[in-house]
Amino acid sequence: MHVILLGPPGAGKGTQGAILAQRLGVPKIATGDLLRDAVQKDSPLGREATQYMNQGLLVPDEIIMRLIGEQLAAPHAARGMVMDGFPRTIAQAEAVDQLLGEQGEQVSRVLLFDVPEEELVRRLLARASLEGRSDDTPAAIERRLGVYRRSTAPLVGYYRDRGVLTTIRGAGTVDEIAERITEAVGA
Ligand code: AMP
């Protein structure tokens, strides 16, 4: 089962993605984690990506496709995966469709996390003091929310048209939300 978690920064995709991946027995692939890892290792890809990430901008599609092409083709992903934080643009969504299609697979379900914007800002600022992420500053948070509205929100229509979109109410405890997700994917 190939599940995509769609939603703005701070919506809980990382936390819920880990729970869901464990329940389904498939890997969770998060482009944000892969990118932070590349930055930490100071790889050429990490050096290219870091300037965009620090500003709260999207890393160019071409870099993301290099990053996930391998992941999607890896044998451990054959039974499915939980995709956290990608696709984030229509071009990335088309690329995912194509990569999965080449393996005779398709996107099974897209879960849209619905969380009010004030709550997102509150969570992201709380995370900033806990994790010290360089893109959890007030200015970068504002920019990331704007980028989500402009570049990523159009994916809602893309997946609704394909009949695979389910909206998950993002209010409540971690356990309550995990239950809603389990129900939505029939895990
Ligand atoms: P995240 O951990 O998902 O919030 O991602 C952190 C940052 O990494 C984002 O603000 C972007 O700069 C970059 N990033 C992560 N995933 C993507 C993606 N699929 N496309 C473009 N940029 C991404």
mmCIF file of C-alpha atoms and ligand atoms in Angstrom:
data_model
loop_
_atom_site.group_PDB
_atom_site.id
_atom_site.type_symbol
_atom_site.label_atom_id
_atom_site.label_comp_id
_atom_site.label_asym_id
_atom_site.label_seq_id
_atom_site.Cartn_x
_atom_site.Cartn_y
_atom_site.Cartn_z
ATOM 1 C CA MET A 1 0.000 0.000 0.000
ATOM 2 C CA HIS A 2 1.447 3.367 -1.057
ATOM 3 C CA VAL A 3 0.123 6.135 1.180
ATOM 4 C CA ILE A 4 0.910 9.841 0.841
ATOM 5 C CA LEU A 5 0.608 12.214 3.791
ATOM 6 C CA LEU A 6 -0.382 15.648 2.586
ATOM 7 C CA GLY A 7 -0.653 18.732 4.740
ATOM 8 C CA PRO A 8 1.061 21.921 5.866
ATOM 9 C CA PRO A 9 4.165 21.987 8.046
ATOM 10 C CA GLY A 10 3.262 21.263 11.658
ATOM 11 C CA ALA A 11 0.190 19.175 10.768
ATOM 12 C CA GLY A 12 1.595 16.016 12.408
ATOM 13 C CA LYS A 13 2.642 14.110 9.279
ATOM 14 C CA GLY A 14 5.947 12.932 10.789
ATOM 15 C CA THR A 15 4.430 11.597 14.011
ATOM 16 C CA GLN A 16 1.446 9.960 12.350
ATOM 17 C CA GLY A 17 3.531 8.674 9.454
ATOM 18 C CA ALA A 18 5.770 6.738 11.844
ATOM 19 C CA ILE A 19 2.755 5.141 13.553
ATOM 20 C CA LEU A 20 1.073 4.261 10.272
ATOM 21 C CA ALA A 21 4.239 2.819 8.710
ATOM 22 C CA GLN A 22 4.658 0.558 11.708
ATOM 23 C CA ARG A 23 1.039 -0.609 11.550
ATOM 24 C CA LEU A 24 1.295 -1.337 7.850
ATOM 25 C CA GLY A 25 4.757 -2.901 8.171
ATOM 26 C CA VAL A 26 6.198 -0.684 5.423
ATOM 27 C CA PRO A 27 8.944 1.966 5.468
ATOM 28 C CA LYS A 28 8.242 5.671 5.968
ATOM 29 C CA ILE A 29 10.109 7.857 3.538
ATOM 30 C CA ALA A 30 10.384 11.535 4.440
ATOM 31 C CA THR A 31 12.181 13.826 2.012
ATOM 32 C CA GLY A 32 12.743 16.376 4.821
ATOM 33 C CA ASP A 33 14.639 13.738 6.856
ATOM 34 C CA LEU A 34 16.624 12.581 3.806
ATOM 35 C CA LEU A 35 17.543 16.185 3.032
ATOM 36 C CA ARG A 36 18.573 16.983 6.627
ATOM 37 C CA ASP A 37 20.688 13.852 6.571
ATOM 38 C CA ALA A 38 22.373 14.949 3.329
ATOM 39 C CA VAL A 39 23.003 18.416 4.810
ATOM 40 C CA GLN A 40 24.522 16.920 7.931
ATOM 41 C CA LYS A 41 26.813 14.686 5.869
ATOM 42 C CA ASP A 42 27.743 17.735 3.789
ATOM 43 C CA SER A 43 27.146 15.776 0.563
ATOM 44 C CA PRO A 44 26.962 17.708 -2.743
ATOM 45 C CA LEU A 45 23.167 17.270 -2.755
ATOM 46 C CA GLY A 46 22.991 18.512 0.837
ATOM 47 C CA ARG A 47 25.055 21.569 -0.017
ATOM 48 C CA GLU A 48 22.713 22.392 -2.901
ATOM 49 C CA ALA A 49 19.586 21.914 -0.795
ATOM 50 C CA THR A 50 20.543 23.709 2.404
ATOM 51 C CA GLN A 51 20.113 27.278 1.160
ATOM 52 C CA TYR A 52 16.496 26.596 0.138
ATOM 53 C CA MET A 53 15.666 24.751 3.351
ATOM 54 C CA ASN A 54 17.029 27.464 5.643
ATOM 55 C CA GLN A 55 14.867 30.025 3.902
ATOM 56 C CA GLY A 56 11.741 27.879 4.111
ATOM 57 C CA LEU A 57 11.612 27.510 0.320
ATOM 58 C CA LEU A 58 11.043 24.290 -1.614
ATOM 59 C CA VAL A 59 14.132 22.472 -2.801
ATOM 60 C CA PRO A 60 13.962 22.326 -6.651
ATOM 61 C CA ASP A 61 12.045 19.338 -8.072
ATOM 62 C CA GLU A 62 15.098 18.065 -9.927
ATOM 63 C CA ILE A 63 17.021 17.588 -6.632
ATOM 64 C CA ILE A 64 14.022 15.907 -4.975
ATOM 65 C CA MET A 65 13.627 13.494 -7.868
ATOM 66 C CA ARG A 66 17.286 12.483 -7.556
ATOM 67 C CA LEU A 67 16.663 11.857 -3.876
ATOM 68 C CA ILE A 68 13.499 9.755 -4.161
ATOM 69 C CA GLY A 69 14.096 7.939 -7.451
ATOM 70 C CA GLU A 70 16.358 5.483 -5.629
ATOM 71 C CA GLN A 71 14.037 5.170 -2.643
ATOM 72 C CA LEU A 72 11.002 4.288 -4.727
ATOM 73 C CA ALA A 73 12.907 1.681 -6.690
ATOM 74 C CA ALA A 74 14.480 0.090 -3.568
ATOM 75 C CA PRO A 75 13.379 -3.491 -2.866
ATOM 76 C CA HIS A 76 12.335 -2.626 0.702
ATOM 77 C CA ALA A 77 9.660 -0.329 -0.717
ATOM 78 C CA ALA A 78 8.096 -2.960 -2.972
ATOM 79 C CA ARG A 79 5.282 -3.791 -0.532
ATOM 80 C CA GLY A 80 4.474 -0.143 -0.172
ATOM 81 C CA MET A 81 5.527 2.891 1.804
ATOM 82 C CA VAL A 82 4.318 5.903 3.670
ATOM 83 C CA MET A 83 5.445 9.107 1.936
ATOM 84 C CA ASP A 84 5.849 12.028 4.313
ATOM 85 C CA GLY A 85 6.512 15.471 2.875
ATOM 86 C CA PHE A 86 6.450 14.522 -0.776
ATOM 87 C CA PRO A 87 5.163 14.968 -3.351
ATOM 88 C CA ARG A 88 4.967 18.694 -2.645
ATOM 89 C CA THR A 89 4.396 19.969 -6.204
ATOM 90 C CA ILE A 90 2.329 18.774 -9.156
ATOM 91 C CA ALA A 91 5.580 17.926 -11.008
ATOM 92 C CA GLN A 92 6.653 15.705 -8.108
ATOM 93 C CA ALA A 93 3.210 14.049 -8.007
ATOM 94 C CA GLU A 94 3.453 13.241 -11.717
ATOM 95 C CA ALA A 95 6.944 11.828 -11.191
ATOM 96 C CA VAL A 96 5.725 9.617 -8.328
ATOM 97 C CA ASP A 97 2.860 8.330 -10.530
ATOM 98 C CA GLN A 98 5.346 7.494 -13.235
ATOM 99 C CA LEU A 99 7.902 5.799 -10.945
ATOM 100 C CA LEU A 100 5.205 3.690 -9.281
ATOM 101 C CA GLY A 101 3.575 2.965 -12.643
ATOM 102 C CA GLU A 102 6.845 1.521 -13.924
ATOM 103 C CA GLN A 103 6.599 -1.047 -11.119
ATOM 104 C CA GLY A 104 2.926 -1.776 -11.812
ATOM 105 C CA GLU A 105 1.951 0.134 -8.663
ATOM 106 C CA GLN A 106 -0.049 3.232 -7.914
ATOM 107 C CA VAL A 107 -0.833 5.649 -5.105
ATOM 108 C CA SER A 108 -3.351 3.838 -2.881
ATOM 109 C CA ARG A 109 -4.500 6.663 -0.610
ATOM 110 C CA VAL A 110 -3.678 10.309 0.118
ATOM 111 C CA LEU A 111 -4.422 11.542 3.625
ATOM 112 C CA LEU A 112 -4.955 15.295 3.855
ATOM 113 C CA PHE A 113 -4.274 16.643 7.360
ATOM 114 C CA ASP A 114 -6.714 19.396 8.189
ATOM 115 C CA VAL A 115 -5.344 21.620 10.980
ATOM 116 C CA PRO A 116 -6.203 25.312 11.564
ATOM 117 C CA GLU A 117 -3.350 27.709 10.777
ATOM 118 C CA GLU A 118 -3.086 29.191 14.318
ATOM 119 C CA GLU A 119 -2.584 25.658 15.647
ATOM 120 C CA LEU A 120 0.153 24.978 13.052
ATOM 121 C CA VAL A 121 2.104 28.087 14.047
ATOM 122 C CA ARG A 122 1.745 27.199 17.735
ATOM 123 C CA ARG A 123 3.060 23.655 17.156
ATOM 124 C CA LEU A 124 5.944 24.781 14.940
ATOM 125 C CA LEU A 125 7.114 27.377 17.460
ATOM 126 C CA ALA A 126 6.916 24.768 20.236
ATOM 127 C CA ARG A 127 8.979 22.368 18.095
ATOM 128 C CA ALA A 128 11.537 25.134 17.430
ATOM 129 C CA SER A 129 12.392 25.344 21.110
ATOM 130 C CA LEU A 130 12.574 21.532 21.434
ATOM 131 C CA GLU A 131 14.470 20.514 18.284
ATOM 132 C CA GLY A 132 16.207 23.721 17.240
ATOM 133 C CA ARG A 133 15.520 23.203 13.538
ATOM 134 C CA SER A 134 17.037 26.037 11.510
ATOM 135 C CA ASP A 135 13.792 26.500 9.534
ATOM 136 C CA ASP A 136 11.477 26.776 12.555
ATOM 137 C CA THR A 137 12.093 30.514 12.986
ATOM 138 C CA PRO A 138 8.990 32.767 12.772
ATOM 139 C CA ALA A 139 10.067 34.171 9.353
ATOM 140 C CA ALA A 140 10.788 30.715 7.865
ATOM 141 C CA ILE A 141 7.536 29.302 9.298
ATOM 142 C CA GLU A 142 5.567 32.109 7.641
ATOM 143 C CA ARG A 143 7.306 31.423 4.340
ATOM 144 C CA ARG A 144 6.755 27.638 4.561
ATOM 145 C CA LEU A 145 3.034 28.133 5.156
ATOM 146 C CA GLY A 146 2.888 30.455 2.126
ATOM 147 C CA VAL A 147 4.798 27.928 0.006
ATOM 148 C CA TYR A 148 2.360 25.222 1.093
ATOM 149 C CA ARG A 149 -0.654 27.309 0.052
ATOM 150 C CA ARG A 150 0.870 28.195 -3.325
ATOM 151 C CA SER A 151 2.739 25.064 -4.408
ATOM 152 C CA THR A 152 1.443 22.113 -2.423
ATOM 153 C CA ALA A 153 -2.261 22.844 -1.830
ATOM 154 C CA PRO A 154 -2.988 22.292 -5.586
ATOM 155 C CA LEU A 155 -2.242 18.598 -4.953
ATOM 156 C CA VAL A 156 -5.560 18.379 -3.095
ATOM 157 C CA GLY A 157 -7.428 18.758 -6.396
ATOM 158 C CA TYR A 158 -4.979 16.501 -8.214
ATOM 159 C CA TYR A 159 -5.650 13.586 -5.864
ATOM 160 C CA ARG A 160 -9.351 14.340 -5.317
ATOM 161 C CA ASP A 161 -9.833 14.024 -9.098
ATOM 162 C CA ARG A 162 -8.205 10.591 -8.905
ATOM 163 C CA GLY A 163 -10.577 9.507 -6.139
ATOM 164 C CA VAL A 164 -7.861 8.695 -3.581
ATOM 165 C CA LEU A 165 -8.123 11.670 -1.190
ATOM 166 C CA THR A 166 -9.346 11.340 2.396
ATOM 167 C CA THR A 167 -9.366 14.323 4.761
ATOM 168 C CA ILE A 168 -8.222 13.596 8.309
ATOM 169 C CA ARG A 169 -9.344 15.971 11.049
ATOM 170 C CA GLY A 170 -6.060 16.958 12.688
ATOM 171 C CA ALA A 171 -7.458 18.105 16.054
ATOM 172 C CA GLY A 172 -7.201 15.805 19.078
ATOM 173 C CA THR A 173 -4.596 13.586 20.682
ATOM 174 C CA VAL A 174 -1.962 11.617 18.782
ATOM 175 C CA ASP A 175 -3.900 8.402 19.527
ATOM 176 C CA GLU A 176 -7.233 9.802 18.359
ATOM 177 C CA ILE A 177 -5.748 10.978 15.077
ATOM 178 C CA ALA A 178 -3.910 7.651 14.598
ATOM 179 C CA GLU A 179 -7.269 5.852 14.960
ATOM 180 C CA ARG A 180 -8.879 8.057 12.299
ATOM 181 C CA ILE A 181 -5.985 7.273 9.972
ATOM 182 C CA THR A 182 -6.133 3.534 10.604
ATOM 183 C CA GLU A 183 -9.818 3.614 9.745
ATOM 184 C CA ALA A 184 -9.199 5.643 6.574
ATOM 185 C CA VAL A 185 -6.625 3.215 5.190
ATOM 186 C CA GLY A 186 -8.316 0.099 6.548
ATOM 187 C CA ALA A 187 -5.084 -0.989 8.300
HETATM 188 P P1 AMP B 1 9.866 18.901 6.152
HETATM 189 O O1 AMP B 1 10.748 18.205 7.140
HETATM 190 O O2 AMP B 1 9.024 17.967 5.353
HETATM 191 O O3 AMP B 1 9.080 20.017 6.782
HETATM 192 O O4 AMP B 1 10.862 19.593 5.091
HETATM 193 C C1 AMP B 1 11.800 20.585 5.498
HETATM 194 C C2 AMP B 1 12.286 21.369 4.283
HETATM 195 O O5 AMP B 1 12.907 20.485 3.346
HETATM 196 C C3 AMP B 1 11.170 22.060 3.486
HETATM 197 O O6 AMP B 1 10.828 23.330 4.010
HETATM 198 C C4 AMP B 1 11.835 22.176 2.110
HETATM 199 O O7 AMP B 1 12.807 23.204 2.092
HETATM 200 C C5 AMP B 1 12.578 20.853 2.006
HETATM 201 N N1 AMP B 1 11.733 19.766 1.428
HETATM 202 C C6 AMP B 1 11.334 18.614 2.042
HETATM 203 N N2 AMP B 1 10.612 17.845 1.211
HETATM 204 C C7 AMP B 1 10.548 18.526 0.037
HETATM 205 C C8 AMP B 1 9.929 18.255 -1.226
HETATM 206 N N3 AMP B 1 9.229 17.125 -1.451
HETATM 207 N N4 AMP B 1 10.074 19.188 -2.198
HETATM 208 C C9 AMP B 1 10.779 20.312 -2.008
HETATM 209 N N5 AMP B 1 11.375 20.643 -0.843
HETATM 210 C C10 AMP B 1 11.275 19.747 0.164
#
